[in-house]
Amino acid sequence: MSKRDSEARVPLFHLSKRASIEPWKAWLIRVAAVALGLIVCGLVAFLLIEKLQQKPEKIGEFYYTFIKGAFGTTRKFWRFLKNLAVLLCISLALTPAFRMRFWNIGGEGQTLIGVLSAIAVDFYLGGKIPEWILLILMLIAALAAGAAWGVIPALFRAKWGTNETLFTLMMNYVATYLVAYFLVIWVPSGSSSLGKLKNGKLPVIGNENVLIIIVVLLVTAALYIYLSYTKHGYEINVVGESVRTARYVGIKVNRVIIRTMILSGALCGLAGYLIAAGSDQTVTTTSAGGQGFTGILVAWLGKFNPLFMILTAALIQLLNQGANQISQDFGVNNALPNVIVGIILFFVIGCEFFINYEVHFRGHHPEKGAVK
Amino acid sequence: MEKQLALEMRGITKRFGNVVANRNVDLDLYRGEILAVLGENGCGKTTLMNMLAGIYFPDEGTIRINGKEVVIQSPKDAFAHGIGMIHQHFKLVDLFTAAENIVLGVHQEGRYNIREINAEVAKIADRYGFHLDPAKKVYNMSVSEKQTVEIIKVLYRGADILILDEPTAVLTPQEITRLFSVLRRMKEDGKSIIIITHKLNEVMEVSDRVAILRRGEHIATVNTKETDEARLTEMMVGKKVLLNIERLNPVNPVPRLEVKGLNLYSSEGVHVLKDITFSANGGEILGIAGIAGSGQRELLEAISGLQPLESGSIIFNNPKKDQPVTFYHKSLKRVKELGAQDAFHDRNMNPVSFAGMNNKAIRKWVDSGGVLFREDEVMNLRDKTPLEIRQLGVHLSFVPEDRLGMGLVGSMGITDNMMLRSYRKGPAGFLDRKKPKALAEEIIGDLEVVTPGVNTPVRRLSGGNVQKVLVGREIAYTPKVLMAAYPVRGLDINSSYTIYNLLNKQKARGVAVIFVGEDLDVLLELCDRILVMNNGAVSGIVDARTATKEEIGLLMTGTERKEEDHEQA
């Protein structure tokens, strides 16, 4: 048999798991992925946007629009920071649960129920009690509701071993329909949505976004410390890595899960409070706006490190606002920006694979000059 | 007899990260023969076979079938080349019948006719002497029947090369006999069979040739007729070396741990520990020998509070009568508890009461040595969780078999792993990493752990270094009882000796050491007494200084009669 013959049937490449990778190499892969993603975006945009086809020189403007969406004006920039803060808050809330390998897909519902509870307090008590007491009651209601939404799946899992992914996901729907139910009660007939309530608005420092940003920054720092330097955080990490190790050293696994889900849910509730009292003063079924799911992405990309997650949340928020700007400036519908965000995320997430795995091409032998 | 090569593997290498599972392995298989692949746990037998079955793809090397070079990228490729593997864990659909499982995934021309398939399955079963009802549902089947379905499945697909991964592990002796007779018939029919096992008697009984793997490398292939169990063992475990492990004479051993009538059922309802009774003495190393899976792991886990017992007691003795209490093993909280139970007296034999004293005053009194135990401490650890055992002040160290999955946290550095036992100490809420870091550095220095730093994830360290970290931590906990399960498995000679020395030091300190081992040479040279387990029961306890390997080997594979003897004794 000729050599060529046998080579032809050897697969073109195969994969093997890397033992380790130098940090600079990993970052090079990530940067390359973003660059590649942007190039592919440009190509797709060129194929789909008529304006671009007529004036190919506008491709530079296309990329510039991304930045403009978030940084174009002072107002846009503040909005960027505020949205970033709320998204980050939800991502932070999910982080302890995910570190524990408790797949909390219910951030959306936990946030929404937080909004609903805060608005409920506002709706019934607004104007009847001093504003500062109202705000505190709203906060307590949001935290408690979020915590309850988080702890119910944890209790079921601890007691009966139910699957937390499905459970938390279902809790999202319960929250959504609870909102719909209350809207029917609250909204006077003839009107389609609950208008902005007069009371229950967070005090304005500088502008209305600053307080939200400060709160989330404090939560970020606190959560970082909690996860890295406290006994609770340590227990979360041990349980996440190996339940058997946790049992072996006498950690009560169920207690840790329940405790952590109360925290996770309560932080989602806090995000809901920030949405309710910080900006919206009302509730709709989409008050959380899918951020409970986007938050999962942020947390995952940030490797569940709160400090790192500031960057990933900023990236996601930048993409979102940039994509919206594109749909405005180039006169295309709302779907295209989502395609663009999807493409870039595909590359960003996909590149992790090449950080974890090494590709061997045919004829290449790993021991020659490869990583040890 | 003319022998035709059915399969040749040349220079096969497979790595998982920095672990080499197979290194440059050559293997030949002839038509119409049974080849046993023999090796210890974790020597790469299954990995090697998985590369034939298309589960893994080799990093290097070539595979030839009937003289032609082939590339096997998927189980489908493997079937196309006539290779079928029967995995240790069956891959069957419970709700389907035997025949349905057998044809699942086979693409054939024509209509699906279950009656024809049933007939064909029955024909294959008859031909080789299987007993199987093709219409029986899998969930109604015994383990051995399921195995039969798996075997017929690969035969139905026209496999000429059958690979069986530890097929006898789940079978009764009668079923094993039947399986072997079936294998012989298939051999006569011209099939080539590879059987993965680490049981020597089965190798001798059924195989024509034996290929021995050790640590991922192919050591030799020999004709079964020309060898014997002793020589195979030697090849499997390496050259018989005089180990020269130091063994000190026990210094006034005291009964430390008394296990009585321990019974344990697994969550599947299997009786895994049967009436276990023994005692472990302080200042002595008690070895535990037995075939893998005879209940060793469950026994150690039961003692450390990780398994809910059916019956029995685990008595921990602390002969402290008239001796001072220390904070060495007891927390202040525990001392106060015991004080309230009137467990102490002072130097003048007057009862001790801490009523009305603040913590500082209590500490001072205890530290001065003025608080003495009234009686020896005797505690039953049964039904206590690991945490409760610790809170009682019982220092029980346990080096589990699964180092990274149970003893350590792979993604954490040495410092954070040191904290696993002690992180609850220190100020409320926050972790104190100072002492664990100092301990980590001490262990790295003392035990010559090779690591880039105290924060490098322990998963990245080599097996020997991982074990040093684990044993180091467990010893730093100043145990009264130290249990170690297979502490030298996978370690090189030097690391192994480091571990032996550590165990010996603990013995000299008066610790009751329990050592679960698989290498009989080591057990015989290191231990003072050896408890032999067989099928979840104690089949004998022998003096390691006088016992022979044969004696222990017989106890390990002990028969019913021996168990009765033991009960009478």
PDB file of N, CA and C in Angstrom, chain A residues 3 13 223:
ATOM      1  N   LYS A   3       2.061   5.105   0.511  1.00  0.00           N
ATOM      2  CA  LYS A   3       1.927   5.984   1.664  1.00  0.00           C
ATOM      3  C   LYS A   3       0.782   6.968   1.446  1.00  0.00           C
ATOM      4  N   PHE A  13      -7.901  16.481  10.356  1.00  0.00           N
ATOM      5  CA  PHE A  13      -7.419  16.962  11.660  1.00  0.00           C
ATOM      6  C   PHE A  13      -8.133  16.190  12.754  1.00  0.00           C
ATOM      7  N   LEU A 223     -19.710  40.968  46.214  1.00  0.00           N
ATOM      8  CA  LEU A 223     -19.823  39.584  45.758  1.00  0.00           C
ATOM      9  C   LEU A 223     -18.440  38.988  45.487  1.00  0.00           C
TER      10      LEU A 223
END
